C-alpha atoms as one frame of an Amber mdcrd trajectory, in Angstrom:
protein
   0.118  -0.101   0.072   1.493   3.120  -0.988  -0.422   4.974   1.879   1.421
   2.818   4.892   5.029   4.185   3.048   2.965   7.848   2.682   3.274   6.546
   6.904   6.937   5.915   7.564   8.152   8.771   5.348   6.217  11.121   7.641
   6.856   9.504  10.639  10.838  10.302   9.491  10.137  13.757   9.130   8.019
  13.683  12.559  11.179  12.102  13.950  13.159  15.657  12.518  11.073  18.151
  13.113  10.596  19.264  16.633   7.162  20.100  17.787   7.738  23.915  18.954
   8.206  24.109  14.599   5.320  22.422  13.493   2.568  23.894  16.007   4.198
  27.399  14.146   1.830  26.232  11.418  -0.580  24.187  14.120   0.123  21.286
  11.964  -0.962  17.431  13.022  -0.441  14.573  11.021  -3.410  12.647  10.724
  -3.231   8.680  11.002  -3.427   5.858   9.243  -6.112   4.771  11.121  -8.160
   7.860  10.640  -7.063   8.159   7.242  -8.935   5.176   6.365 -11.827   5.680
   7.873 -11.950   9.261   6.480 -11.441   7.970   2.858 -14.428   5.300   3.944
 -16.973   8.234   3.872 -17.805   9.362   0.509 -20.049   8.550  -1.738 -18.676
   8.643  -4.901 -19.974  10.251  -7.905 -19.700   8.161 -10.933 -17.858   9.911
 -12.695 -15.203   8.641 -15.123 -13.638  12.156 -14.013 -12.863  12.837 -10.670
 -11.158  16.066  -8.922 -10.362  16.026  -5.001  -9.168  19.056  -2.950  -7.188
  18.331  -0.186  -5.907  22.208   1.302  -3.363  21.748   4.055  -2.157  18.844
   2.682   0.430  18.407   5.492   2.125  15.362   3.519  -0.728  15.131   1.940
  -1.275  11.737   3.809  -5.295  11.629   2.842  -5.329  12.822  -0.410  -3.322
   8.849  -0.410  -6.311   7.277   1.435  -8.880   8.116  -0.274  -7.119   8.125
  -4.217  -6.350   4.472  -3.042  -9.666   3.515  -1.955 -10.833   5.159  -6.021
  -8.345   3.918  -7.496 -10.236   0.202  -6.742 -13.562   2.135  -8.276 -13.726
   0.739 -12.408 -15.741   3.163 -13.167 -13.792   6.517 -11.836 -10.664   6.670
 -14.909  -8.976   9.877 -14.328  -7.877  11.756 -10.408  -7.082  15.347  -9.717
  -5.493  16.359  -6.653  -5.157  19.686  -5.574  -2.886  20.378  -2.662  -2.511
  23.641  -0.427  -0.202  23.723   1.487   2.823  26.745   3.321   5.158  25.358
   4.753   7.936  24.901   2.845   9.546  22.972   5.763   6.662  19.997   4.187
   7.104  20.404   0.744   9.421  18.360  -0.511   8.009  15.844   1.779   4.525
  16.688  -0.443   5.913  16.678  -3.383   7.945  13.086  -2.338   4.769  11.203
  -1.246   2.223  13.115  -4.577   4.897  11.200  -7.442   4.659   8.529  -5.271
   0.798   8.057  -4.648   0.850   8.664  -9.395   3.045   6.345 -10.495   2.652
   3.239 -11.720  -1.023   2.933 -11.056  -3.582   1.480 -14.468  -5.875   5.254
 -13.751  -4.382   8.476 -15.431  -3.610  10.345 -11.734  -2.068  13.620 -11.454
  -1.121  16.365  -8.802  -1.350  19.940  -8.974   0.779  21.013  -5.503  -0.551
  24.192  -4.829   2.261  26.879  -2.418  -0.110  29.993  -1.476  -2.630  30.499
   1.214  -5.307  28.987   0.907  -6.909  31.389   2.762  -5.985  34.374   1.032
  -5.401  32.999  -2.906  -9.346  32.810  -2.626  -9.432  36.188  -3.223 -12.290
  38.000   0.084 -15.326  36.805   1.622 -16.158  34.160  -1.093 -15.476  37.131
  -3.916 -12.392  34.612  -5.265 -10.754  34.518  -8.815 -10.438  30.499  -9.215
 -14.128  30.461  -8.380 -14.862  28.267 -10.813 -13.239  25.178  -9.834 -15.107
  22.864  -7.864 -14.170  19.670  -6.509 -15.986  16.387  -6.067 -15.031  15.418
  -3.190 -12.970  17.621  -0.686 -10.981  15.839   2.472  -8.727  17.754   5.100
  -6.940  17.848   8.887  -6.696  22.254   8.405  -4.483  23.681  10.767  -5.545
  24.364  14.189  -4.461  27.830  15.218  -5.808  31.173  16.322  -4.963  33.765
  15.032  -5.204  37.658  15.284  -7.923  39.600  13.690  -6.578  41.493  11.792
  -4.830  39.169   9.860  -4.561  38.851   6.555  -6.718  34.771   6.401  -9.323
  36.578   9.314  -9.825  39.826   6.451 -10.510  37.996   4.000 -13.806  36.149
   4.864 -15.328  38.851   7.405 -18.300  37.510   6.982 -17.855  34.122   9.296
 -15.793  35.886  11.309 -16.133  37.593  15.598 -13.402  38.315  16.877  -9.868
  36.637  16.512 -10.889  33.363  14.934  -9.034  29.543  14.292  -7.436  28.444
  10.649  -9.524  25.245  10.610 -13.044  26.728  10.857 -11.626  29.122   7.224
 -10.408  26.161   6.118 -13.136  24.165   6.394 -15.670  27.441   5.451 -14.043
  27.824   1.741 -13.714  24.738   1.821 -17.572  24.168   1.186 -17.091  27.139
  -0.654 -15.123  24.921  -3.101 -17.013  22.618  -2.774 -19.749  21.338  -5.992
 -23.706  21.479  -5.385 -24.461  18.033  -3.636 -21.256  16.929  -3.464 -19.450
  15.839   0.332 -17.260  16.862   2.619 -15.148  15.107   5.315 -13.110  16.953
   7.512 -10.928  16.017  10.283 -11.870  18.948  12.696 -12.212  20.242  16.516
 -15.807  20.446  18.047 -15.235  24.563  19.954 -17.321  25.402  16.618 -20.438
  23.742  17.771 -21.220  25.960  20.479 -21.375  29.883  21.673 -21.438  32.918
  20.381 -17.558  33.215  18.576 -18.656  31.107  15.888 -22.236  31.931  14.700
 -21.176  33.516  12.282 -19.236  30.055  10.974 -22.417  27.621  12.077 -24.359
  30.079  10.278 -22.383  29.998   7.066 -21.510  26.677   7.213 -25.004  24.531
   8.296 -27.412  26.819   5.974 -24.923  26.051   2.696 -25.060  22.736   4.255
 -26.173  20.174   5.635 -24.075  17.218   8.239 -24.784  13.457   6.971 -22.820
  12.119   9.506 -20.573  12.921  13.143 -17.629  10.805  14.555 -16.376  11.845
  18.271 -14.186  10.270  19.635 -14.498   9.709  23.192 -10.043  10.171  24.754
  -8.724  13.351  22.646  -5.453  12.704  24.145  -5.520   9.784  21.277  -6.141
  10.910  18.010  -3.340  12.883  16.848  -1.157   9.864  18.679   1.572  11.264
  21.124   0.564  15.017  20.440  -1.187  15.696  23.352  -3.873  17.857  21.332
  -6.498  20.088  24.225  -8.968  20.625  22.276 -11.260  17.801  21.407 -11.388
  17.143  18.110 -14.581  15.097  16.045 -14.848  14.360  11.606 -17.363  15.781
   9.890 -18.708  14.207   7.081 -21.030  17.679   4.963 -22.749  17.624   2.233
 -23.508  20.906   0.094 -27.634  21.533  -0.022 -29.675  23.504   1.405 -31.814
  20.634   1.764 -31.551  19.084   5.783 -31.546  15.396   5.664 -34.669  14.039
   8.270 -31.056  11.830  10.537 -27.666  12.135  11.136 -25.222   9.600  12.003
 -23.333   9.800  14.836 -20.792   7.063  15.899 -17.425   7.733  18.598 -14.810
   5.218  19.658 -12.878   5.917  22.468  -9.890   6.584  20.772  -8.807   6.512
  15.987  -6.789   3.883  16.074 -10.452   0.575  15.668 -13.142   1.900  13.971
 -14.845  -1.669  13.945 -16.282  -1.223  17.150 -17.856   2.163  17.578 -21.276
   2.808  18.836 -24.025   4.678  16.612 -27.163   6.415  16.539 -29.148   7.714
  14.121 -30.423  10.523  15.172 -33.487  13.274  14.387 -31.629  15.965  12.051
 -33.512  18.468  14.182 -31.890  17.026  17.549 -28.941  17.583  16.227 -29.243
  21.166  14.664 -31.179  22.970  16.807 -32.485  27.263  17.926 -31.486  30.232
  15.825 -28.027  29.638  16.872 -27.548  26.890  15.684 -25.794  24.826  17.857
 -24.657  21.341  16.412 -26.013  19.227  20.376 -22.911  16.379  19.917 -25.477
  13.255  20.764 -23.809   9.782  21.580 -27.277   7.320  22.846 -30.701   7.103
  23.159 -29.621   8.900  27.078 -28.692  12.127  25.318 -31.353  11.801  23.093
 -34.401  12.096  26.118 -32.058  14.608  27.860 -32.469  17.065  24.940 -35.839
  16.479  24.684 -37.324  16.348  27.821 -35.435  19.784  28.741 -36.527  21.403
  25.093 -39.972  20.880  26.255 -39.409  24.230  28.266 -40.352  26.672  26.460
 -38.061  29.415  28.437 -34.993  31.142  28.415 -32.657  32.870  31.447 -32.999
  36.821  29.461 -36.924  36.184  28.885 -37.424  36.343  32.302 -34.947  39.346
  33.277 -32.344  36.838  34.685 -29.279  36.205  33.069 -25.671  34.929  33.609
 -22.714  37.125  33.199 -18.854  36.187  33.827 -17.159  37.202  37.088 -15.745
  40.880  36.578 -11.651  40.733  38.032  -8.805  39.670  35.636  -7.156  38.934
  39.059  -3.457  38.723  37.345  -4.216  42.027  35.886  -5.187  43.665  39.031
  -2.753  42.703  41.458  -1.995  46.217  42.924  -5.403  46.759  44.427  -6.023
  42.495  45.788  -5.308  42.720  49.954  -5.308  39.205  51.457  -7.437  40.922
  54.597  -9.843  43.447  55.470  -8.884  47.163  55.907 -11.014  50.628  55.005
 -12.079  50.593  51.436 -11.904  47.465  49.814 -14.324  45.178  49.377 -15.124
  40.333  49.067 -13.277  39.618  45.927 -15.063  35.835  45.628 -13.610  33.512
  43.408 -14.502  30.033  42.783 -13.039  28.327  45.771 -15.814  29.730  47.912
 -18.198  27.510  46.818 -18.038  24.897  49.764 -21.326  22.417  49.195 -23.214
  23.975  47.374 -23.074  27.350  49.141 -20.852  30.302  49.501 -18.843  31.186
  52.416 -16.924  33.824  53.305 -14.188  34.742  54.293 -11.941  31.024  53.642
  -9.155  33.007  53.971  -7.911  33.152  50.892  -4.845  34.614  49.962  -5.877
  37.789  48.017 -10.015  37.580  48.944 -10.520  41.294  49.191 -10.159  43.530
  46.402 -10.179  48.196  46.406 -13.710  49.352  45.967 -12.603  52.200  43.372
 -13.012  50.864  39.741 -15.954  51.167  39.336 -15.933  48.572  35.575 -14.914
  45.194  39.017 -17.923  46.096  41.153 -21.926  44.468  41.589 -24.285  45.426
  43.643 -24.284  42.781  46.766 -27.130  41.071  46.171 -28.822  38.011  45.744
 -26.836  35.052  42.502 -26.275  31.907  41.733 -22.600  31.229  41.231 -20.893
  28.510  39.088 -17.560  27.350  38.168 -16.138  28.519  34.988 -14.009  26.112
  34.645 -13.852  22.556  35.887 -11.611  19.383  35.654 -12.399  17.729  32.866
 -12.653  13.991  35.636 -14.848  15.799  37.918 -18.417  14.392  38.041 -20.781
  17.435  37.577 -19.462  19.999  34.563 -22.220  22.874  36.205 -21.053  23.653
  40.050 -23.113  25.943  40.826 -22.652  28.025  44.574 -26.166  29.372  46.383
 -25.022  33.264  47.623 -27.368  35.098  49.831 -26.060  38.842  50.074 -27.614
  38.681  53.963 -24.550  36.212  54.580 -22.311  38.505  54.104 -22.980  41.889
  55.045 -21.692  45.246  55.679 -20.594  45.662  51.858 -23.175  47.479  49.335
 -20.374  46.354  46.346 -18.424  42.869  45.976 -16.320  41.313  42.645 -16.139
  38.547  41.517 -13.028  36.899  39.956 -13.341  35.838  36.349 -12.696  32.339
  36.396 -16.022  32.256  38.471 -19.982  33.519  36.250 -22.323  34.745  38.202
 -26.273  34.804  37.785 -27.756  38.404  38.407 -31.930  39.481  38.270 -31.872
  42.070  35.614 -32.637  45.534  37.053 -33.881  43.261  40.917 -32.405  41.570
  43.470 -33.312  38.100  43.017 -35.770  36.203  45.972 -33.685  33.566  48.335
 -36.356  31.218  46.736 -35.448  32.093  42.820 -31.817  31.584  43.591 -32.750
  28.150  45.371 -35.382  27.139  42.432 -32.058  28.296  39.552 -30.305  26.159
  41.905 -32.546  23.251  41.807 -32.285  23.087  37.965 -28.174  24.164  37.629
 -27.207  21.406  39.721 -29.819  18.620  38.538 -28.178  15.290  36.477 -30.501
  17.045  33.932 -28.880  19.621  32.951 -25.898  18.042  33.641 -25.755  15.309
  31.062 -27.525  18.179  28.870 -24.592  21.291  29.239 -22.266  18.322  28.189
 -23.787  17.580  25.296 -24.053  20.776  24.553 -20.292  21.387  25.398 -17.401
  19.204  25.162 -15.032  21.790  26.272 -14.203  22.228  30.743 -15.923  25.492
  30.758 -19.241  26.965  31.339 -19.998  29.511  28.781 -22.360  31.693  29.895
 -23.988  32.927  25.951 -24.456  28.987  26.186 -26.089  29.094  29.170 -28.472
  32.638  28.702 -29.914  29.813  25.206 -30.836  27.060  27.592 -34.358  26.337
  27.774 -35.951  26.558  31.777 -39.480  26.361  33.262 -41.784  29.490  33.675
 -40.441  31.389  37.497 -43.725  30.517  38.845 -41.755  27.086  38.977 -38.419
  28.182  39.640 -40.052  29.154  42.809 -41.619  26.644  43.730 -38.637  23.763
  43.737 -36.554  26.809  45.717 -38.958  26.154  48.188 -38.806  22.729  48.455
 -35.501  23.012  48.430 -34.975  25.553  51.331 -37.389  23.555  53.543 -35.116
  20.890  52.647 -32.011  22.054  52.939 -29.989  19.281  51.293 -28.275  20.612
  48.266 -27.129  17.197  46.812 -27.598  16.345  42.724 -30.268  13.389  43.765
 -32.202  15.692  45.550 -32.527  18.015  42.702 -33.170  15.614  41.087 -35.634
  14.318  42.764 -37.309  17.430  42.650 -37.949  18.429  39.119 -39.599  14.252
  39.398 -41.587  16.455  41.360 -42.715  19.380  39.282 -42.276  17.413  35.656
 -39.084  19.494  35.312
């Protein structure tokens, strides 16, 4: 197999190229098993001549896997591969591997190697000089790298950028643009694009011009690119260039990228996966996940509609070291951290370093009123993603203002002080197994994003208050008791 030789050539290159150098390009090479699996996902058009695009081609592993599959199909006579690559260090290897791929074959196989920036060479915002070129099959493992918002690549695609974009979704955007109508693109990318405001513009484009037909999830993020220690969770996405949504989506998952034969498989209603005006993508892996979505989505309100909103803590402590204090003194106020959440209650003080902040910077101050605090970051191994703490202003008397560190989120009553029952009711919701599971399906990272929480369906205020009153009576803040109360109110 030519793929075996391409993989061996790549291993030699990796062994001689420091990881720090490859990181400059956001470069992680695809494994053999993953490449074969990605190639297997394509439906091959019944045409004698096939054009393939592999942008950000690296050493050509994905193009090779796809061509080897096409070589086994009798009616295909001609294959043209277009590869983009800007890394001058890897281009000689890519050319070597493409020469190997096109030699000694019964088909007419040719390649075009473009030492060009795939994004900027397309023109600005889909106003491309080469827009007439459309490809039958597009495969890719684009670079994973955040770039400045004033970078040339970001300027080339302003309609899908919000803030500092990541190269991978710019590649996916143009990949879909370069695809023939009703043709298929298969990419391996991080799953971060599936939710949050940061990727809204991208999702609006990607999921209006294309439809998801298959998602593959890896249960272990550290085994996808073997030894590379990629921090982001990755997924394989198969998307068809069409505006007509299918009825269902296939979602598969495996423990890692070495064995795709033993995979969990579920077929899910398309509207359950791609949902809402923000086009969030819910990564369902089993029937329990599907039931969680149905149960939560039957609620018809969201926090902002009920005059509540989750916000992110105001104080970045390491940028304000000069106004932080360890002990109380005149002119300071409490500064709350996630560590102040203990067994569902916000405790203060806890003799933590920098527990107070000088109360003279307006942008760092908030009213001392009732809140639900929620940790913004948790460890991946922790049982609960949504870790909540009830904050009652009466327990921290003597202060008109407080501050919160930015690794803490808080739910605030907009223009009003939340009642105790309301805070306890919100705690009942977000501390429950149901809502914790929902958030895990929505967001695969360990960060609790306030924008996402503000879109989660919740019951009306009367129900929330009644649940809070029940929790107040029992004072049992366990997740199990919260689950019991949700069942009582059919939430």
